[in-house]
PDB file of C-alpha atoms in Angstrom:
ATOM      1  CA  UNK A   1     149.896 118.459  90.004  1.00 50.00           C
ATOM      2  CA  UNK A   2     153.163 119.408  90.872  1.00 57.00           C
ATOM      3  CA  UNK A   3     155.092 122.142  90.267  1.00 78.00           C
ATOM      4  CA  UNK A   4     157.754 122.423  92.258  1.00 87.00           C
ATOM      5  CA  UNK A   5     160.969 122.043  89.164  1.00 88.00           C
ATOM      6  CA  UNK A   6     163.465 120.749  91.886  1.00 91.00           C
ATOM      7  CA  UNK A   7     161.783 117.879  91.349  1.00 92.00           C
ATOM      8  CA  UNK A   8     163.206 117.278  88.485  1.00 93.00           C
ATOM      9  CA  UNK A   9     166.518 114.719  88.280  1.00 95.00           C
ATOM     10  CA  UNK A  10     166.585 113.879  84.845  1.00 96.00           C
ATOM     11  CA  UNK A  11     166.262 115.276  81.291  1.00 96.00           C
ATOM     12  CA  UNK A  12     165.182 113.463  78.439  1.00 97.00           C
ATOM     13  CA  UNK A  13     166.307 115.161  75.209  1.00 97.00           C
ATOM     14  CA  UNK A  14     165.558 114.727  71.175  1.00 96.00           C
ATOM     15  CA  UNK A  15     169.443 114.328  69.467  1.00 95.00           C
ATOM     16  CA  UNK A  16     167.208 116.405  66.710  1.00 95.00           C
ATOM     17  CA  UNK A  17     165.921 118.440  68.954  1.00 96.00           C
ATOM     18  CA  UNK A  18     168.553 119.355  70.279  1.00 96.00           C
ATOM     19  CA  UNK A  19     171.281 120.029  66.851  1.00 96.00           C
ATOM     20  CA  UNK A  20     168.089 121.570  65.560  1.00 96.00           C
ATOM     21  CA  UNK A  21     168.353 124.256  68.769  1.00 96.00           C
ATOM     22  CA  UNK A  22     172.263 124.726  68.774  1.00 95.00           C
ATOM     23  CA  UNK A  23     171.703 125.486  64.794  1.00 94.00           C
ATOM     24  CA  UNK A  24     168.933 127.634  65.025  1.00 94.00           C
ATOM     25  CA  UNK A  25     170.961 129.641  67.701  1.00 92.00           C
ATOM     26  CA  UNK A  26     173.896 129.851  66.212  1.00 90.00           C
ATOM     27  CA  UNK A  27     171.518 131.636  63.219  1.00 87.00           C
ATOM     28  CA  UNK A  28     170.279 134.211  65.478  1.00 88.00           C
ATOM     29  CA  UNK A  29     167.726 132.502  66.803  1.00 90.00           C
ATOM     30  CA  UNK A  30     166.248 132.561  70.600  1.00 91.00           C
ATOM     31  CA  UNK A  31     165.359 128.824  70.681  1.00 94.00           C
ATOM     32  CA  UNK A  32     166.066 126.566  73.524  1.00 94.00           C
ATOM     33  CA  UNK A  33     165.081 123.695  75.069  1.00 95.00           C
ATOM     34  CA  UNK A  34     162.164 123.698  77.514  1.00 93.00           C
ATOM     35  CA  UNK A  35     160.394 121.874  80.050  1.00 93.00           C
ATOM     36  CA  UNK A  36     157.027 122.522  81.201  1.00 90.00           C
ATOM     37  CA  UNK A  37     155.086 122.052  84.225  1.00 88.00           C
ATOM     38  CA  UNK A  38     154.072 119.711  85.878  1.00 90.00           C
ATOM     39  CA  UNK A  39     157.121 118.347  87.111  1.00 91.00           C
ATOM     40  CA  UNK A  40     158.052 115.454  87.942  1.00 91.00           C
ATOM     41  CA  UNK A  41     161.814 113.371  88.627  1.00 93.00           C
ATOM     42  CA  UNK A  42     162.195 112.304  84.294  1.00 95.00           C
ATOM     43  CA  UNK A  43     161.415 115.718  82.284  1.00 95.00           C
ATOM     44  CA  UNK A  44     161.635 115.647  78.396  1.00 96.00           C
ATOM     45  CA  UNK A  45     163.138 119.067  77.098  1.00 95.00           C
ATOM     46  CA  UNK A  46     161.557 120.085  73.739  1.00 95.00           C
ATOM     47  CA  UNK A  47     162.592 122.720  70.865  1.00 95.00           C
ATOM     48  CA  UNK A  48     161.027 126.059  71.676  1.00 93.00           C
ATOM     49  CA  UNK A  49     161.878 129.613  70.151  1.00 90.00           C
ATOM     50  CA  UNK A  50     161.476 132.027  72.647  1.00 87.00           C
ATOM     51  CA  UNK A  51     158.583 134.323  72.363  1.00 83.00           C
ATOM     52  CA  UNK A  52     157.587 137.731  73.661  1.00 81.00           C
ATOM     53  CA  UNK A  53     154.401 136.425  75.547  1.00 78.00           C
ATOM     54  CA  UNK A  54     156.020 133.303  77.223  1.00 72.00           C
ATOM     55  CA  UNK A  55     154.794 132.972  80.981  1.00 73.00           C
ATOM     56  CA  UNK A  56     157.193 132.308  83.872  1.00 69.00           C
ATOM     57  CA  UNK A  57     155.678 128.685  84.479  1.00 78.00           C
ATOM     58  CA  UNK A  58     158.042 127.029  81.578  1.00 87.00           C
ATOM     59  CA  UNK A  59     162.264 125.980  82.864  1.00 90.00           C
ATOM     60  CA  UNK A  60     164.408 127.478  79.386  1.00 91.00           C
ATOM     61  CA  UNK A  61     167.261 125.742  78.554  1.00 93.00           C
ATOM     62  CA  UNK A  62     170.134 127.005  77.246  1.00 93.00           C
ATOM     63  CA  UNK A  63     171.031 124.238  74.356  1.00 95.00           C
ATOM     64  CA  UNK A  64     175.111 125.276  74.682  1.00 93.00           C
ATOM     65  CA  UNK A  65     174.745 124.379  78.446  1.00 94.00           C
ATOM     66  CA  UNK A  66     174.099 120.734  77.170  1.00 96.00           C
ATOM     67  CA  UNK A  67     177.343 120.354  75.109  1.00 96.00           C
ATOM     68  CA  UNK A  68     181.041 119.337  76.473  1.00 96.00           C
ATOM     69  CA  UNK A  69     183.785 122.399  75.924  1.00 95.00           C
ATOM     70  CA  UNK A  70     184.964 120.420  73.240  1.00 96.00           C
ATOM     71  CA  UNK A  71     181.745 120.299  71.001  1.00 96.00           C
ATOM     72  CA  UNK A  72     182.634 121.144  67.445  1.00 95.00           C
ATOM     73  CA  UNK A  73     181.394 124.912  66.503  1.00 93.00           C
ATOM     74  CA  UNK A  74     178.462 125.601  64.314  1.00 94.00           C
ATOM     75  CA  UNK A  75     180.630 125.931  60.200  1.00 95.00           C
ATOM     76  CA  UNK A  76     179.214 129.468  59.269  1.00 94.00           C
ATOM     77  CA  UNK A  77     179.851 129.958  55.563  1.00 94.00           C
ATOM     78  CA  UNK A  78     182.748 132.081  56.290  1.00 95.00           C
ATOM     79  CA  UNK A  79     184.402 128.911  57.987  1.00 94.00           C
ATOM     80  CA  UNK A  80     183.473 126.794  55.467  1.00 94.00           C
ATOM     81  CA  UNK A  81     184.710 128.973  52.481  1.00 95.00           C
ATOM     82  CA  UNK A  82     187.833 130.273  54.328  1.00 94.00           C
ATOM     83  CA  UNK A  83     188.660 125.829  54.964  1.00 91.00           C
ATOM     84  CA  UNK A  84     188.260 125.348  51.260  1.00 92.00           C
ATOM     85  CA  UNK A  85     190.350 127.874  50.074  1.00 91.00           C
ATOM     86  CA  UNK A  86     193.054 126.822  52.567  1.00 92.00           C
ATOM     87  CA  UNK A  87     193.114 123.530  51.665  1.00 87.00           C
ATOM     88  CA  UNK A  88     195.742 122.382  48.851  1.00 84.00           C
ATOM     89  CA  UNK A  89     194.076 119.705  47.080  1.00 86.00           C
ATOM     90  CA  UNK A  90     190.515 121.971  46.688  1.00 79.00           C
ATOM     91  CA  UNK A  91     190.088 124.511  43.960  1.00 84.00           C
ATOM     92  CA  UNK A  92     187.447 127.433  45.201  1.00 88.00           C
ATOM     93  CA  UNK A  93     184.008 127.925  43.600  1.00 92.00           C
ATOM     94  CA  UNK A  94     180.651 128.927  44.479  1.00 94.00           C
ATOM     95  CA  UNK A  95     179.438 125.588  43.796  1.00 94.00           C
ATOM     96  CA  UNK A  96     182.396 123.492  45.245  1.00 94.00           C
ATOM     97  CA  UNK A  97     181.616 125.997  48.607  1.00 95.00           C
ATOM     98  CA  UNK A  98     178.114 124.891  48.468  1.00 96.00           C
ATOM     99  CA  UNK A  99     178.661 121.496  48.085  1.00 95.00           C
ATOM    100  CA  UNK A 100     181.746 121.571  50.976  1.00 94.00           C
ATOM    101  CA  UNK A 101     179.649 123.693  53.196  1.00 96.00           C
ATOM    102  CA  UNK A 102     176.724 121.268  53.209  1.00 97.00           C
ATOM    103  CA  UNK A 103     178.969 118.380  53.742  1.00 96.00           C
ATOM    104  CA  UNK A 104     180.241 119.919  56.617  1.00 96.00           C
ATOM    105  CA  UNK A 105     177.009 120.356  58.029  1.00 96.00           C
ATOM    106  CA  UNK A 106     176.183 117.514  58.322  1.00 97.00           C
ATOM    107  CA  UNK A 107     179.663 115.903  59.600  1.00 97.00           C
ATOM    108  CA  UNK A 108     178.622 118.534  62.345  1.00 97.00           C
ATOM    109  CA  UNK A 109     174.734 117.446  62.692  1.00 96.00           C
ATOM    110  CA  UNK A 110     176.012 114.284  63.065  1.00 95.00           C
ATOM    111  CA  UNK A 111     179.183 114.566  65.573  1.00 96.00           C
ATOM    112  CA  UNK A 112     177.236 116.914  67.937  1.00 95.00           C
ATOM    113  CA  UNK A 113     175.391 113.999  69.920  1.00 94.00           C
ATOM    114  CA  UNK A 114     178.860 112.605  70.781  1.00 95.00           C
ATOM    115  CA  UNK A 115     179.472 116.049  73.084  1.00 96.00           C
ATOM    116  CA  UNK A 116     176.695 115.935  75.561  1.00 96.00           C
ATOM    117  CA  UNK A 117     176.909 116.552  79.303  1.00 97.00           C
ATOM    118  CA  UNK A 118     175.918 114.157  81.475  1.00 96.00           C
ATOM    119  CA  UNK A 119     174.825 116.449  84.104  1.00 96.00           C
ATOM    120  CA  UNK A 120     173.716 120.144  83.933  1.00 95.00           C
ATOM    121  CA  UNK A 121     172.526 122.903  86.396  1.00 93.00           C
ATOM    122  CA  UNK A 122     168.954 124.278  85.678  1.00 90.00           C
ATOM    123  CA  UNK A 123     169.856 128.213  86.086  1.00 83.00           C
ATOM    124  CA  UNK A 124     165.923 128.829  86.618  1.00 78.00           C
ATOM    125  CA  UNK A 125     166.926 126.860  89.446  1.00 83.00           C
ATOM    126  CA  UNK A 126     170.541 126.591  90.258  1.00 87.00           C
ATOM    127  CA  UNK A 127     170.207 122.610  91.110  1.00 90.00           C
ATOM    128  CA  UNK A 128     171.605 119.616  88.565  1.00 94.00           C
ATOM    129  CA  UNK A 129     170.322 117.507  86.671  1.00 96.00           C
ATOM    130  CA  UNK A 130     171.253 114.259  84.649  1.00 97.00           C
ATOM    131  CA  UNK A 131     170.849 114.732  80.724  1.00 97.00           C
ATOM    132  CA  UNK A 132     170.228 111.451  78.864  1.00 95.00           C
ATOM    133  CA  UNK A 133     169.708 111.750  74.994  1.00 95.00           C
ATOM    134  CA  UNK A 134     167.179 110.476  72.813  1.00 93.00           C
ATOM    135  CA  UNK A 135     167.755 108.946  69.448  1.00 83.00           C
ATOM    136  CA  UNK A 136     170.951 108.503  67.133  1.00 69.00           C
TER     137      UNK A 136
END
């Protein structure tokens, strides 16, 4: 069993997994993506939320190290209801914001994919890594 993580060349990562991290976090949420021992060259990064009692043995990835500087931000409400009132053709109401902000959730869910790195360095371990995504 090894457990050496410069092994590791390649990460295999969940599309859901991963908009389901970069939402959570933008929420206030300590979840990442992680890799567990053993390693090998192919890793698959899976959701985590961080916990008090993790052990060392675990890589933690940071899911905004996996997006492009040009990823879309997570719409907060405020966003969301400040767009709608700006916008000239849209009359502002609770339920109009709900119905906006929702949309633009998931306009967001699904762009997100389309901004993934490539490549990314592990901090645990300062070496890169290739990123390949799973899914739609």
């Amino acid at each position: 069993m090894d457990s050496d993580p410069t092994d590791i060349k390649s990460l295999a990562i969940s599309a859901t997994d991963l908009v389901a991290a970069i939402e959570a976090a933008a929420d206030g949420s300590e979840t990442v993506l992680r890799v567990t021992p053993p390693f090998s060259g192919r890793m698959r990064a899976r959701l985590h939320v961080v916990q008090p009692d993790d052990d060392d043995g675990p890589i933690l990835i940071e899911p905004g190290s996996l997006l492009a500087t040009d990823a879309p931000s997570y719409p907060t409400p405020d966003d969301t209801a400040d767009e709608l009132r700006d916008a000239d053709d849209e009359t502002y109401s609770v339920e109009r914001h709900r119905t906006y902000h929702e949309q633009r959730l998931a306009e967001w869910r699904e762009s997100l994919p389309d901004h993934v790195v490539d490549s990314t360095t592990l901090t645990d371990t300062e070496h890169d890594v290739t990123v390949s995504l799973l899914g739609p």
